[in-house]
């Protein structure tokens, strides 16, 4: 199977991967949600600000399998990277809580670390993956 944009998820390359459910915690406006019973085609319908885009972005982060994918989302939205651009990814802007994406086989966690150096600011978005 070929590339999907510029991402090639590790299991999609095998040709047998389909997400059937996903858990999303502390991501954008989503405190904790579990979506189940995905099929080959899924349509998210709802009024504005009902978290449809947040769900799609969480799926993108989960499937992209590379740490830079969070900056891709900023680019898609046309957001300029600055010292607080990553805070909006965390529910209630709470940087103390990790973003957790889980679909049963593997779990991905994001936590933001900010290091202040007198001349500049280093923002590190740490990502860890764990097979379950």
Coordinates of N, CA, C and O in Angstrom, one line a residue:
X1 N 0.9 -1.2 0.0 CA 0.0 0.0 0.0 C 0.9 1.2 0.0 O 1.9 1.2 0.6
X2 N 0.5 2.3 -0.7 CA 1.3 3.5 -0.8 C 1.2 4.5 0.3 O 0.5 4.2 1.3
X3 N 1.8 5.6 0.2 CA 1.8 6.6 1.2 C 0.4 7.3 1.3 O -0.3 7.4 0.3
X4 N 0.1 7.7 2.5 CA -1.1 8.5 2.7 C -0.6 9.9 3.0 O -0.2 10.2 4.1
X5 N -0.7 10.8 2.0 CA 0.0 12.1 2.2 C 1.4 11.9 2.4 O 2.1 11.3 1.6
X6 N 2.0 12.4 3.5 CA 3.4 12.2 3.8 C 3.5 11.2 5.0 O 4.6 11.0 5.5
X7 N 2.4 10.5 5.4 CA 2.5 9.6 6.5 C 2.4 8.2 6.0 O 1.7 7.9 5.0
X8 N 3.0 7.3 6.7 CA 2.9 5.9 6.3 C 2.8 5.1 7.6 O 3.9 4.7 8.2
X9 N 1.6 5.0 8.2 CA 1.5 4.3 9.5 C 2.1 2.9 9.4 O 2.0 2.2 8.4
X10 N 2.7 2.5 10.5 CA 3.5 1.2 10.5 C 2.6 0.0 10.2 O 3.0 -0.9 9.5
X11 N 1.4 -0.1 10.6 CA 0.6 -1.2 10.3 C -0.2 -1.1 9.0 O -0.6 -2.1 8.5
X12 N -0.4 0.1 8.5 CA -1.0 0.3 7.2 C -0.1 -0.4 6.1 O -0.6 -0.9 5.2
X13 N 1.2 -0.3 6.3 CA 2.1 -0.9 5.4 C 1.9 -2.4 5.2 O 2.1 -2.9 4.2
X14 N 1.4 -3.0 6.3 CA 1.1 -4.4 6.3 C -0.2 -4.7 5.5 O -0.4 -5.8 5.1
X15 N -1.0 -3.7 5.4 CA -2.3 -3.9 4.7 C -3.4 -4.5 5.5 O -4.5 -4.7 4.9
X16 N -3.3 -4.7 6.8 CA -4.3 -5.3 7.5 C -4.8 -4.5 8.7 O -5.5 -5.0 9.6
X17 N -4.5 -3.2 8.7 CA -4.8 -2.4 9.9 C -6.1 -1.6 9.6 O -6.3 -1.0 8.6
X18 N -7.0 -1.7 10.6 CA -8.2 -0.8 10.6 C -8.5 -0.5 12.1 O -8.6 -1.4 12.9
X19 N -8.7 0.8 12.3 CA -9.0 1.1 13.7 C -10.5 0.8 13.9 O -11.3 1.2 13.1
X20 N -10.8 0.1 15.0 CA -12.2 -0.2 15.3 C -12.7 0.6 16.4 O -13.9 0.7 16.6
X21 N -11.8 1.1 17.2 CA -12.1 2.0 18.3 C -10.9 2.9 18.7 O -9.8 2.5 18.4
X22 N -11.2 4.0 19.4 CA -10.1 4.8 19.9 C -10.6 5.5 21.1 O -11.7 5.9 21.3
X23 N -9.6 5.6 22.1 CA -9.9 6.4 23.3 C -9.0 7.7 23.2 O -7.9 7.6 22.8
X24 N -9.6 8.8 23.5 CA -8.9 10.1 23.4 C -9.1 10.8 24.8 O -10.2 10.9 25.3
X25 N -7.9 11.2 25.4 CA -8.0 11.8 26.7 C -7.2 13.1 26.7 O -6.0 13.1 26.1
X26 N -7.7 14.2 27.2 CA -7.1 15.5 27.4 C -6.5 16.1 26.1 O -5.5 16.7 26.0
X27 N -7.3 15.9 25.0 CA -6.9 16.5 23.7 C -7.9 17.6 23.3 O -9.1 17.3 23.2
X28 N -7.4 18.8 23.1 CA -8.3 19.9 22.7 C -9.5 20.0 23.6 O -9.3 20.1 24.8
X29 N -10.7 20.0 23.1 CA -11.9 20.1 23.9 C -12.4 18.8 24.4 O -13.5 18.7 25.0
X30 N -11.6 17.8 24.3 CA -12.1 16.4 24.7 C -11.4 16.0 26.0 O -10.1 15.8 26.0
X31 N -12.1 15.9 27.1 CA -11.5 15.4 28.4 C -11.3 13.9 28.3 O -10.2 13.5 28.6
X32 N -12.3 13.2 27.9 CA -12.2 11.7 27.9 C -13.3 11.2 27.0 O -14.5 11.4 27.4
X33 N -13.0 10.5 25.9 CA -14.0 9.9 25.1 C -13.5 8.6 24.6 O -12.3 8.4 24.3
X34 N -14.5 7.7 24.4 CA -14.1 6.4 23.8 C -15.1 6.2 22.6 O -16.3 6.2 22.8
X35 N -14.6 6.1 21.4 CA -15.4 5.9 20.2 C -15.2 4.4 19.8 O -14.1 4.0 19.6
X36 N -16.3 3.7 19.6 CA -16.3 2.3 19.2 C -17.0 2.0 17.9 O -17.8 2.8 17.4
X37 N -16.8 0.8 17.4 CA -17.6 0.3 16.3 C -17.3 1.1 15.0 O -18.2 1.3 14.2
X38 N -16.1 1.5 14.8 CA -15.7 2.1 13.5 C -15.9 1.0 12.4 O -15.7 -0.2 12.6
X39 N -16.3 1.5 11.2 CA -16.3 0.6 10.0 C -15.4 1.1 9.0 O -14.6 2.0 9.2
X40 N -15.5 0.6 7.8 CA -14.5 1.0 6.7 C -14.7 2.5 6.4 O -13.8 3.2 6.0
X41 N -16.0 3.0 6.4 CA -16.3 4.4 6.2 C -17.0 4.9 7.4 O -18.0 4.3 7.8
X42 N -16.5 6.1 7.9 CA -17.2 6.7 9.0 C -17.4 8.2 8.7 O -16.5 8.8 8.2
X43 N -18.5 8.7 9.1 CA -18.9 10.1 8.9 C -19.2 10.7 10.2 O -20.0 10.2 11.0
X44 N -18.6 11.8 10.5 CA -18.8 12.6 11.7 C -19.7 13.7 11.4 O -19.3 14.6 10.6
X45 N -20.9 13.8 12.0 CA -21.9 14.8 11.7 C -22.2 15.5 13.0 O -22.4 14.9 14.1
X46 N -22.3 16.8 13.0 CA -22.7 17.6 14.2 C -22.6 19.1 14.0 O -22.1 19.5 13.0
X47 N -23.1 19.8 14.9 CA -23.1 21.3 14.9 C -21.6 21.7 15.1 O -20.7 20.9 15.4
X48 N -21.4 23.0 14.9 CA -20.1 23.6 15.1 C -19.6 23.4 16.5 O -20.5 23.4 17.4
X49 N -18.4 23.3 16.7 CA -17.8 23.1 18.1 C -18.2 21.9 18.8 O -18.4 21.9 20.1
X50 N -18.5 20.8 18.1 CA -18.9 19.5 18.7 C -17.7 18.5 18.8 O -17.9 17.4 19.0
X51 N -16.5 19.0 18.4 CA -15.3 18.2 18.5 C -15.0 17.2 17.4 O -14.2 16.3 17.4
X52 N -15.7 17.5 16.2 CA -15.5 16.6 15.1 C -14.0 16.7 14.6 O -13.3 15.7 14.3
X53 N -13.5 17.9 14.4 CA -12.2 18.2 13.9 C -11.2 17.6 14.9 O -10.1 17.1 14.6
X54 N -11.4 17.8 16.2 CA -10.5 17.3 17.2 C -10.4 15.8 17.2 O -9.3 15.2 17.3
X55 N -11.5 15.1 16.9 CA -11.4 13.6 16.7 C -10.6 13.3 15.5 O -9.7 12.4 15.6
X56 N -10.8 14.0 14.4 CA -10.0 13.7 13.2 C -8.5 14.0 13.4 O -7.6 13.3 13.0
X57 N -8.2 15.1 14.1 CA -6.8 15.4 14.5 C -6.2 14.4 15.4 O -5.0 14.0 15.2
X58 N -6.9 13.9 16.3 CA -6.4 12.8 17.2 C -6.1 11.6 16.4 O -5.1 10.9 16.6
X59 N -7.0 11.2 15.5 CA -6.8 10.1 14.6 C -5.5 10.3 13.8 O -4.7 9.4 13.6
X60 N -5.3 11.5 13.3 CA -4.1 11.8 12.5 C -2.9 11.6 13.3 O -1.9 11.0 12.9
X61 N -2.9 12.2 14.6 CA -1.7 12.0 15.5 C -1.5 10.5 15.7 O -0.3 10.1 15.7
X62 N -2.5 9.8 16.0 CA -2.3 8.4 16.3 C -1.8 7.6 15.1 O -0.8 6.8 15.2
X63 N -2.3 7.8 13.9 CA -1.9 7.1 12.7 C -0.6 7.5 12.1 O 0.1 6.8 11.5
X64 N -0.2 8.8 12.3 CA 1.0 9.3 11.6 C 2.2 8.7 12.1 O 3.2 8.6 11.4
X65 N 2.3 8.4 13.4 CA 3.4 7.6 14.0 C 4.8 8.4 13.8 O 5.8 7.8 13.6
X66 N 4.7 9.7 13.8 CA 6.0 10.5 13.9 C 5.7 11.7 14.8 O 4.6 12.3 14.7
X67 N 6.7 12.1 15.6 CA 6.5 13.2 16.6 C 6.2 14.5 15.9 O 5.5 15.4 16.5
X68 N 6.6 14.8 14.7 CA 6.4 16.1 14.1 C 4.9 16.3 13.6 O 4.5 17.3 13.2
X69 N 4.1 15.2 13.7 CA 2.7 15.3 13.2 C 1.9 16.4 14.0 O 1.0 17.0 13.4
X70 N 2.3 16.7 15.2 CA 1.6 17.8 15.9 C 1.8 19.2 15.3 O 1.0 20.0 15.2
X71 N 3.0 19.4 14.7 CA 3.3 20.6 14.1 C 2.6 20.6 12.7 O 2.3 21.7 12.2
X72 N 2.4 19.5 12.1 CA 1.6 19.4 10.9 C 0.2 20.0 11.1 O -0.3 20.7 10.2
X73 N -0.4 19.7 12.2 CA -1.7 20.2 12.5 C -1.7 21.7 12.6 O -2.6 22.4 12.1
X74 N -0.7 22.2 13.3 CA -0.6 23.7 13.3 C -0.5 24.3 11.9 O -1.1 25.3 11.7
X75 N 0.3 23.7 11.0 CA 0.4 24.2 9.7 C -1.0 24.1 8.9 O -1.4 25.0 8.2
X76 N -1.7 22.9 9.1 CA -3.0 22.8 8.5 C -3.9 23.9 8.9 O -4.7 24.4 8.1
X77 N -3.9 24.3 10.2 CA -4.8 25.3 10.7 C -4.2 26.7 10.4 O -4.9 27.7 10.8
X78 N -3.0 26.8 9.9 CA -2.4 28.1 9.6 C -2.0 28.9 10.9 O -2.0 30.1 10.9
X79 N -1.7 28.1 11.9 CA -1.2 28.7 13.2 C 0.3 28.9 13.2 O 1.0 27.9 12.9
X80 N 0.7 30.0 13.6 CA 2.2 30.3 13.6 C 2.7 29.7 14.9 O 2.1 29.8 16.0
X81 N 3.8 29.0 14.8 CA 4.4 28.4 16.0 C 5.0 29.5 16.9 O 5.9 30.3 16.5
X82 N 4.6 29.6 18.1 CA 5.2 30.5 19.1 C 5.2 29.7 20.4 O 4.9 28.5 20.5
X83 N 5.6 30.4 21.5 CA 5.8 29.7 22.7 C 4.6 29.0 23.4 O 4.7 28.1 24.2
X84 N 3.4 29.5 23.0 CA 2.2 28.9 23.6 C 1.3 28.2 22.6 O 0.2 27.8 22.9
X85 N 1.8 27.9 21.4 CA 0.9 27.3 20.4 C 0.5 25.9 20.7 O -0.5 25.4 20.3
X86 N 1.3 25.2 21.5 CA 1.1 23.8 21.8 C 0.0 23.7 23.0 O -0.6 22.6 23.1
X87 N -0.2 24.7 23.7 CA -1.1 24.6 24.9 C -2.5 24.3 24.4 O -3.2 23.6 25.1
X88 N -2.9 24.8 23.2 CA -4.3 24.5 22.8 C -4.5 23.1 22.5 O -5.7 22.7 22.3
X89 N -3.5 22.2 22.4 CA -3.7 20.8 22.2 C -4.2 20.1 23.5 O -4.7 19.0 23.4
X90 N -4.0 20.7 24.6 CA -4.3 20.1 25.9 C -5.6 20.6 26.4 O -5.9 21.8 26.4
X91 N -6.4 19.6 26.9 CA -7.8 19.9 27.4 C -7.7 21.0 28.5 O -6.8 20.9 29.4
X92 N -8.5 22.0 28.4 CA -8.5 23.1 29.3 C -7.1 23.8 29.5 O -6.8 24.4 30.5
X93 N -6.3 23.7 28.5 CA -4.9 24.2 28.5 C -4.1 23.7 29.7 O -3.2 24.4 30.1
X94 N -4.4 22.6 30.2 CA -3.8 22.0 31.4 C -2.6 21.2 30.9 O -2.7 20.0 30.5
X95 N -1.4 21.7 31.0 CA -0.2 21.1 30.6 C 0.3 20.0 31.6 O 1.2 19.3 31.3
X96 N -0.4 19.9 32.7 CA 0.0 18.9 33.7 C -0.5 17.5 33.4 O 0.0 16.5 33.9
X97 N -1.6 17.5 32.5 CA -2.2 16.2 32.1 C -1.7 15.8 30.8 O -1.6 16.6 29.8
X98 N -1.4 14.6 30.6 CA -0.9 14.0 29.3 C -2.1 13.9 28.3 O -3.2 13.5 28.7
X99 N -1.8 14.0 27.1 CA -2.7 13.6 26.0 C -2.5 12.1 25.8 O -1.3 11.7 25.7
X100 N -3.5 11.4 25.8 CA -3.4 9.9 25.7 C -4.4 9.5 24.5 O -5.5 9.8 24.5
X101 N -3.8 8.8 23.6 CA -4.5 8.2 22.4 C -4.3 6.7 22.5 O -3.2 6.2 22.5
X102 N -5.4 5.9 22.5 CA -5.3 4.5 22.7 C -6.4 3.8 21.8 O -7.5 4.2 21.8
X103 N -5.9 2.8 21.1 CA -6.9 2.0 20.3 C -6.9 0.5 20.6 O -7.4 -0.3 19.9
X104 N -6.3 0.2 21.7 CA -6.3 -1.2 22.2 C -5.0 -1.9 22.0 O -4.6 -2.8 22.8
X105 N -4.3 -1.7 20.8 CA -3.1 -2.3 20.6 C -1.9 -1.5 21.0 O -0.8 -2.1 21.2
X106 N -2.0 -0.2 21.0 CA -0.9 0.6 21.4 C -1.5 1.9 21.9 O -2.6 2.4 21.6
X107 N -0.7 2.6 22.8 CA -1.1 3.8 23.4 C 0.0 4.9 23.1 O 1.2 4.6 23.2
X108 N -0.4 6.1 22.8 CA 0.5 7.2 22.6 C 0.2 8.3 23.6 O -0.9 8.6 23.8
X109 N 1.3 8.8 24.2 CA 1.1 9.9 25.2 C 2.0 11.0 24.7 O 3.1 10.9 24.3
X110 N 1.4 12.2 24.9 CA 2.1 13.5 24.7 C 2.1 14.3 26.0 O 1.1 14.4 26.7
X111 N 3.3 14.8 26.3 CA 3.4 15.8 27.4 C 4.3 16.9 27.0 O 5.3 16.7 26.2
X112 N 4.0 18.1 27.4 CA 4.8 19.3 27.0 C 5.8 19.6 28.1 O 5.5 19.7 29.2
X113 N 7.0 19.9 27.6 CA 8.1 20.3 28.5 C 8.6 21.6 28.0 O 9.0 21.7 26.8
X114 N 8.7 22.6 28.8 CA 9.2 23.9 28.4 C 10.5 24.2 29.2 O 10.5 24.1 30.4
X115 N 11.5 24.5 28.5 CA 12.8 24.8 29.1 C 13.1 26.3 28.8 O 13.3 26.6 27.6
X116 N 13.3 27.1 29.8 CA 13.6 28.5 29.6 C 15.1 28.7 29.7 O 15.7 28.3 30.7
X117 N 15.7 29.2 28.7 CA 17.1 29.5 28.6 C 17.2 31.0 28.4 O 16.4 31.5 27.6
X118 N 18.1 31.8 29.1 CA 18.0 33.2 29.0 C 17.8 33.8 27.6 O 17.1 34.8 27.5
X119 N 18.4 33.3 26.6 CA 18.3 33.9 25.3 C 17.1 33.3 24.5 O 16.6 34.0 23.6
X120 N 16.7 32.1 24.8 CA 15.6 31.6 24.0 C 14.7 30.6 24.8 O 15.0 30.4 26.0
X121 N 13.7 30.2 24.2 CA 12.8 29.3 24.8 C 12.7 28.0 24.0 O 12.6 28.0 22.8
X122 N 12.9 26.9 24.7 CA 12.9 25.6 24.0 C 11.6 24.9 24.4 O 11.3 24.8 25.6
X123 N 10.8 24.5 23.5 CA 9.6 23.8 23.7 C 9.7 22.4 23.2 O 10.0 22.2 22.0
X124 N 9.6 21.4 24.1 CA 9.7 20.0 23.7 C 8.4 19.3 23.9 O 7.9 19.3 25.0
X125 N 7.9 18.7 22.9 CA 6.7 17.9 23.0 C 7.1 16.5 23.0 O 7.6 16.0 22.0
X126 N 7.1 15.9 24.2 CA 7.5 14.5 24.3 C 6.4 13.6 23.9 O 5.2 13.8 24.3
X127 N 6.7 12.5 23.2 CA 5.8 11.5 22.7 C 6.3 10.2 23.1 O 7.5 9.8 22.8
X128 N 5.5 9.4 23.7 CA 5.9 8.0 23.9 C 4.8 7.0 23.4 O 3.6 7.3 23.4
X129 N 5.3 5.9 22.9 CA 4.4 4.9 22.4 C 4.6 3.6 23.1 O 5.7 3.2 23.5
X130 N 3.5 2.9 23.5 CA 3.6 1.7 24.2 C 2.6 0.7 23.6 O 1.5 1.0 23.4
X131 N 3.1 -0.5 23.3 CA 2.2 -1.5 22.8 C 1.5 -2.1 24.0 O 2.1 -2.3 25.0
X132 N 0.2 -2.4 23.8 CA -0.6 -2.9 24.9 C -0.8 -4.4 24.7 O -1.1 -4.9 23.7

